[in-house]
Short mmCIF file of N, CA, C and O in Angstrom, two decimals:
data_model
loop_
_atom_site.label_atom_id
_atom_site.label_comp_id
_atom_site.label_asym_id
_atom_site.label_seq_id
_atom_site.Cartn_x
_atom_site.Cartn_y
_atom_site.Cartn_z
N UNK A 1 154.83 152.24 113.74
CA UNK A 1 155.61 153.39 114.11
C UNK A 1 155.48 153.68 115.61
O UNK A 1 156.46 154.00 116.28
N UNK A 2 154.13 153.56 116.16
CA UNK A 2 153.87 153.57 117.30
C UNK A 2 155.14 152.83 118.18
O UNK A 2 155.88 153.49 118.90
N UNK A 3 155.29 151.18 117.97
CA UNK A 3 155.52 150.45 119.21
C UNK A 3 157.18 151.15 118.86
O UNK A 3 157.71 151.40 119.94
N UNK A 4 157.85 151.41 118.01
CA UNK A 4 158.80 151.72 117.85
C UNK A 4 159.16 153.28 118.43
O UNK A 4 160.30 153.16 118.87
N UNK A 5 158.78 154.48 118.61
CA UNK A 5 158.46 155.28 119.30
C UNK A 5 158.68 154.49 120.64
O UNK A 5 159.84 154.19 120.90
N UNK A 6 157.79 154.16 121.44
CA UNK A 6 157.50 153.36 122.68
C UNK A 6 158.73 152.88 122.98
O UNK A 6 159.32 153.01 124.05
N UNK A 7 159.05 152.40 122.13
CA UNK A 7 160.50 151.32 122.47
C UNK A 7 161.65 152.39 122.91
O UNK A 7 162.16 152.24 124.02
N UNK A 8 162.07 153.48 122.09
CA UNK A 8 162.79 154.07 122.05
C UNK A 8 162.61 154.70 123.38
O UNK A 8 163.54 154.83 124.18
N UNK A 9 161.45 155.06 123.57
CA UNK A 9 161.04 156.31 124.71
C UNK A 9 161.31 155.56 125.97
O UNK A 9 161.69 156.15 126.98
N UNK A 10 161.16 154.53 125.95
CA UNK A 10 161.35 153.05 127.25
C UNK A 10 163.41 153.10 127.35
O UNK A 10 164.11 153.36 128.32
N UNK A 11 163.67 152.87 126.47
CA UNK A 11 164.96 152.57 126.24
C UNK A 11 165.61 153.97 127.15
O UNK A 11 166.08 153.85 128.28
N UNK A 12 165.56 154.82 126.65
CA UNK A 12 165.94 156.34 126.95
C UNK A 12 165.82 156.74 128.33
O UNK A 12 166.77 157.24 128.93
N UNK A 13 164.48 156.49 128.97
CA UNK A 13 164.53 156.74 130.44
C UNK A 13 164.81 155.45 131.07
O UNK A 13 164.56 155.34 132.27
N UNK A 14 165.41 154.23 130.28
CA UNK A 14 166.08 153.07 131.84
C UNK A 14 167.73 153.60 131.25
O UNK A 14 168.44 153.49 132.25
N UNK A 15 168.53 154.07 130.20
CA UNK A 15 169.37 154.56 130.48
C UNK A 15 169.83 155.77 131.20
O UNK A 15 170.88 155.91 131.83
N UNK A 16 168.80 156.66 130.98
CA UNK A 16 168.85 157.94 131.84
C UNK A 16 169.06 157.70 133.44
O UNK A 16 169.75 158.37 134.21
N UNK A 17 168.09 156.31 133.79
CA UNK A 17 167.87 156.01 135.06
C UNK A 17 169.01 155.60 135.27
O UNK A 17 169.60 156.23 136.14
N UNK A 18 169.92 154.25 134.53
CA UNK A 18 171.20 153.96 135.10
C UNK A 18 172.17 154.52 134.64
O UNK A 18 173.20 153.84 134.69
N UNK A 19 172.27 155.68 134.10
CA UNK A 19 173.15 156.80 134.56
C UNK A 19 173.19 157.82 135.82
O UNK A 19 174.18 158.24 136.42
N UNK A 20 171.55 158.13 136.10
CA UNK A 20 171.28 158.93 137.49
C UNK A 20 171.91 157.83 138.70
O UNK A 20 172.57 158.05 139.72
N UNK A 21 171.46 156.81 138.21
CA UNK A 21 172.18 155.65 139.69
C UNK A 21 173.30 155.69 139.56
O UNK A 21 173.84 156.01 140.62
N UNK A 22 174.09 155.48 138.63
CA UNK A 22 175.69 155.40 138.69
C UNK A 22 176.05 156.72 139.33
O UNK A 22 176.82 156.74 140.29
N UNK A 23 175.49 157.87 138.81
CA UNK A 23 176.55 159.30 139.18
C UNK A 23 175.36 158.82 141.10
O UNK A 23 176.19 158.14 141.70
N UNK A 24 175.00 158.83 141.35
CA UNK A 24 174.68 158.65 143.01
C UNK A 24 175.62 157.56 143.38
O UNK A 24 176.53 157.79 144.17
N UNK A 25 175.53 156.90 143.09
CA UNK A 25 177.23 156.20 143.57
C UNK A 25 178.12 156.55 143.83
O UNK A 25 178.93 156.10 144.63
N UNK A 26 178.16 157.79 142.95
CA UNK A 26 179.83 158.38 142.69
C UNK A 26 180.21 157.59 141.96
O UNK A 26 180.33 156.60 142.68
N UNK A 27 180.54 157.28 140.82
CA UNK A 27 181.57 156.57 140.07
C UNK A 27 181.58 157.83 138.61
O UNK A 27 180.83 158.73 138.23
N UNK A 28 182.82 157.27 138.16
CA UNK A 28 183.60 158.62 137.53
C UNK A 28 182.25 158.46 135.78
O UNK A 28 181.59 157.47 135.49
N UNK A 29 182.29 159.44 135.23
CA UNK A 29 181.29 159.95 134.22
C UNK A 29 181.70 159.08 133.04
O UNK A 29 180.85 158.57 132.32
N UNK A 30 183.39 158.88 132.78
CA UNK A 30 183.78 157.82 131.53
C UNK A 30 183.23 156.54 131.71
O UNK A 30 182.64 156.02 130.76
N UNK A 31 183.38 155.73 133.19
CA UNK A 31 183.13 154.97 133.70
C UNK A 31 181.39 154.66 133.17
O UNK A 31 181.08 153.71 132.45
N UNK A 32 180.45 155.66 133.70
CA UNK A 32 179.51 155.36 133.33
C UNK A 32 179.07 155.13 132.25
O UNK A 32 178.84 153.97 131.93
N UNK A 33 178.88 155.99 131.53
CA UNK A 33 178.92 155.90 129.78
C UNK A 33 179.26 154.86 129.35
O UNK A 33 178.43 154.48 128.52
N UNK A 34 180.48 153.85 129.55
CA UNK A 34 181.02 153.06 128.92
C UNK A 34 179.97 151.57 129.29
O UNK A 34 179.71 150.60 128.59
N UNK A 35 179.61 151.91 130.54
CA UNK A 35 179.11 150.56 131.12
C UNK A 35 177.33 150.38 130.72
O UNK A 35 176.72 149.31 130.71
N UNK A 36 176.72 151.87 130.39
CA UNK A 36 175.83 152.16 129.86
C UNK A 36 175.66 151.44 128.43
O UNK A 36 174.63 150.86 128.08
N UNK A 37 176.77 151.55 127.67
CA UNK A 37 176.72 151.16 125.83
C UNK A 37 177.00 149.88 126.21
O UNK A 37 176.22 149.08 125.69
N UNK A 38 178.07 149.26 127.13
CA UNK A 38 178.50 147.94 126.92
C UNK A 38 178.05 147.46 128.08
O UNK A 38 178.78 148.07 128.86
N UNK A 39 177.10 146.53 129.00
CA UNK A 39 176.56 146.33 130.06
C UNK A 39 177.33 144.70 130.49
O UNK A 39 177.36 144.17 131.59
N UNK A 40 177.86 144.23 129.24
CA UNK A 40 178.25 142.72 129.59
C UNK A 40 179.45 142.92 130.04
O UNK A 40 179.99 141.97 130.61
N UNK A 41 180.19 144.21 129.91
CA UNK A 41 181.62 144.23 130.58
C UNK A 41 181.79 143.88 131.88
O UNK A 41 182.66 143.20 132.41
N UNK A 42 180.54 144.61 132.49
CA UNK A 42 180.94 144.78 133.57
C UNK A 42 179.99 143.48 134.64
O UNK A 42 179.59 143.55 135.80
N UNK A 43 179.90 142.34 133.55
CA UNK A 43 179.22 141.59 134.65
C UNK A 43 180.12 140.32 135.13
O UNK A 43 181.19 139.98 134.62
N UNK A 44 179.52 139.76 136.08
CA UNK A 44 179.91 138.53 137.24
C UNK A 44 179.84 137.24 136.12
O UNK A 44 178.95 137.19 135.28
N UNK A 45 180.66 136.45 136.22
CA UNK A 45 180.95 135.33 136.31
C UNK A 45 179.05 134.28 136.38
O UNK A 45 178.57 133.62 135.46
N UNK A 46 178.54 134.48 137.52
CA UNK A 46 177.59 134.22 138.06
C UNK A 46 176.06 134.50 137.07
O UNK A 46 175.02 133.89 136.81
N UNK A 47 176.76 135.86 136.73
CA UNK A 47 175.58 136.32 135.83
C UNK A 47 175.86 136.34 134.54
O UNK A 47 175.19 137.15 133.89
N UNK A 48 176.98 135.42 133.70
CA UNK A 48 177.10 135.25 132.80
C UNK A 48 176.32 133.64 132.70
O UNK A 48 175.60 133.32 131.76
N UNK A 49 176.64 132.74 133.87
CA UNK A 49 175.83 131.63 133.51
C UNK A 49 173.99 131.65 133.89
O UNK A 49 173.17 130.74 133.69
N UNK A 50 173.84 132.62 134.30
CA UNK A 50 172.62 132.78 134.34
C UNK A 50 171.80 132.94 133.28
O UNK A 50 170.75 132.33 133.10
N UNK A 51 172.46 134.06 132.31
CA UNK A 51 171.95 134.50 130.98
C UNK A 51 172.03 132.59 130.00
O UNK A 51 171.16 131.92 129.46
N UNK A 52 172.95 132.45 130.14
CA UNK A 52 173.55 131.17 129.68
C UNK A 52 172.44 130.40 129.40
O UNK A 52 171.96 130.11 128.30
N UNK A 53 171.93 129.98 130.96
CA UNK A 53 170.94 129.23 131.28
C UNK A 53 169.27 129.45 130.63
O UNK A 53 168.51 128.55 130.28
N UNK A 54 169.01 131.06 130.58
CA UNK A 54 168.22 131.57 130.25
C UNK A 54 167.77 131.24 128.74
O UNK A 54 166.67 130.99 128.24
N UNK A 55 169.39 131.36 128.09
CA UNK A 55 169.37 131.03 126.65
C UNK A 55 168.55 129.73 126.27
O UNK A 55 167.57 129.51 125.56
N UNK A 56 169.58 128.79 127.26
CA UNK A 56 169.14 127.41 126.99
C UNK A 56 168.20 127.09 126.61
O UNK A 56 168.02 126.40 125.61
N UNK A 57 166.95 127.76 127.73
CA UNK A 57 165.93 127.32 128.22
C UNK A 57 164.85 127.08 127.17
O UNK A 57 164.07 126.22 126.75
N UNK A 58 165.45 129.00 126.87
CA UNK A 58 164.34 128.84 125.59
C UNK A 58 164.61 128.22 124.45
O UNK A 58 163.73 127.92 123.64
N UNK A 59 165.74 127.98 124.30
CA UNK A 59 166.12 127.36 122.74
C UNK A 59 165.32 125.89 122.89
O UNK A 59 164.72 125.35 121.96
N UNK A 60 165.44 125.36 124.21
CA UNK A 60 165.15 123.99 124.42
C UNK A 60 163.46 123.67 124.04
O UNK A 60 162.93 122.80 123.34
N UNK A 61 162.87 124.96 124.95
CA UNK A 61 161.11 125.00 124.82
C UNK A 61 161.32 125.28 123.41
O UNK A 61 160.92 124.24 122.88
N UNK A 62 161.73 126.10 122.43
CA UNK A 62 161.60 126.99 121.15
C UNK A 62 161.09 124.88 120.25
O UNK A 62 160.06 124.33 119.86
N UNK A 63 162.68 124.47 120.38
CA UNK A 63 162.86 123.09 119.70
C UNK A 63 161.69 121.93 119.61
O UNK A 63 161.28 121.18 118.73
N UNK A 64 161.30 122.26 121.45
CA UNK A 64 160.36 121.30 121.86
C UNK A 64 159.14 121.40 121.32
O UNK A 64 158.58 120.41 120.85
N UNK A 65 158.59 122.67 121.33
CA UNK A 65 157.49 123.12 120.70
C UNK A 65 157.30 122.73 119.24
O UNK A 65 156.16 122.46 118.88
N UNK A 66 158.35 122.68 118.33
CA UNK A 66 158.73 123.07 116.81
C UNK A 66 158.33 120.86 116.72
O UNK A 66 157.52 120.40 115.92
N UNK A 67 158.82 120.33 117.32
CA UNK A 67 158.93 119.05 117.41
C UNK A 67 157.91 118.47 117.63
O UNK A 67 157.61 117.44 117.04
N UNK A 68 157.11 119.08 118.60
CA UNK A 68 155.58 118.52 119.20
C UNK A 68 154.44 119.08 118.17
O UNK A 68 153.30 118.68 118.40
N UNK A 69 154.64 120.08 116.89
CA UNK A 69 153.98 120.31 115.83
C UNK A 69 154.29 119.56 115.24
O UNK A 69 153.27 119.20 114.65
N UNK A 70 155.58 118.60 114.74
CA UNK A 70 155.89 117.96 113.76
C UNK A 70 155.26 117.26 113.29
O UNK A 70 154.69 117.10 112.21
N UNK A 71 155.48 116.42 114.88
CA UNK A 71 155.00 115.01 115.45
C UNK A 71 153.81 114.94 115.09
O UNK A 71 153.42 114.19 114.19
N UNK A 72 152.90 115.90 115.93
CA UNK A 72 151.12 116.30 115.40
C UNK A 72 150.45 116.25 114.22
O UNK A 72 149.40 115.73 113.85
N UNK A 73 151.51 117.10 113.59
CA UNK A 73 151.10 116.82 111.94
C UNK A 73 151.08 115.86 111.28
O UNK A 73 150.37 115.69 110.29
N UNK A 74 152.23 114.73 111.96
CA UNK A 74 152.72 113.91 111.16
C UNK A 74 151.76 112.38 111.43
O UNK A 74 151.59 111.46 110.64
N UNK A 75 151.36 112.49 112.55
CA UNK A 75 150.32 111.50 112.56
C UNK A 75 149.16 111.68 112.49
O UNK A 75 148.26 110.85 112.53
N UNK A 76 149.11 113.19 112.34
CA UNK A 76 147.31 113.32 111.25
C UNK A 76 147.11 112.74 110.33
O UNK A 76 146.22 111.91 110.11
N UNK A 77 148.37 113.31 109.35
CA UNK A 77 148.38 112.91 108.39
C UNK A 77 148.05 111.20 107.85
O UNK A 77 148.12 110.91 106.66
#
């Protein structure tokens, strides 16, 4: 119950925070809100293959790892 609490309470003040940054910008209040709930709208090209990459990475280590137990086991055996 704890880390869940925590989570929430974390969550709450980095949206609070990038709402206080947006209205110091000046940008209009619908504007913010919207970009707050949906954050992938409003991103770059650039930073879509980044995440991309990010994905990869780990799926690749996740596989590699899962494979290098296999292997281990399999010639204990």
């Amino acid at each position: 119950m704890k880390i869940l609490l925590v989570t929430l309470l974390i969550a709450a003040g980095m949206f609070s925070f990038m709402i206080l940054l947006d209205l110091q910008m000046g940008i209009v209040k619908r504007g913010i809100i919207w970009k707050v709930i949906n954050p992938f709208r409003v991103m770059e090209t650039a930073e879509y293959i980044i995440i991309l990459l990010f994905l990869l990475f780990f799926i690749i280590g996740s596989v590699g790892s899962y494979l290098k137990k296999r292997l281990s086991n399999q010639s204990s055996n």
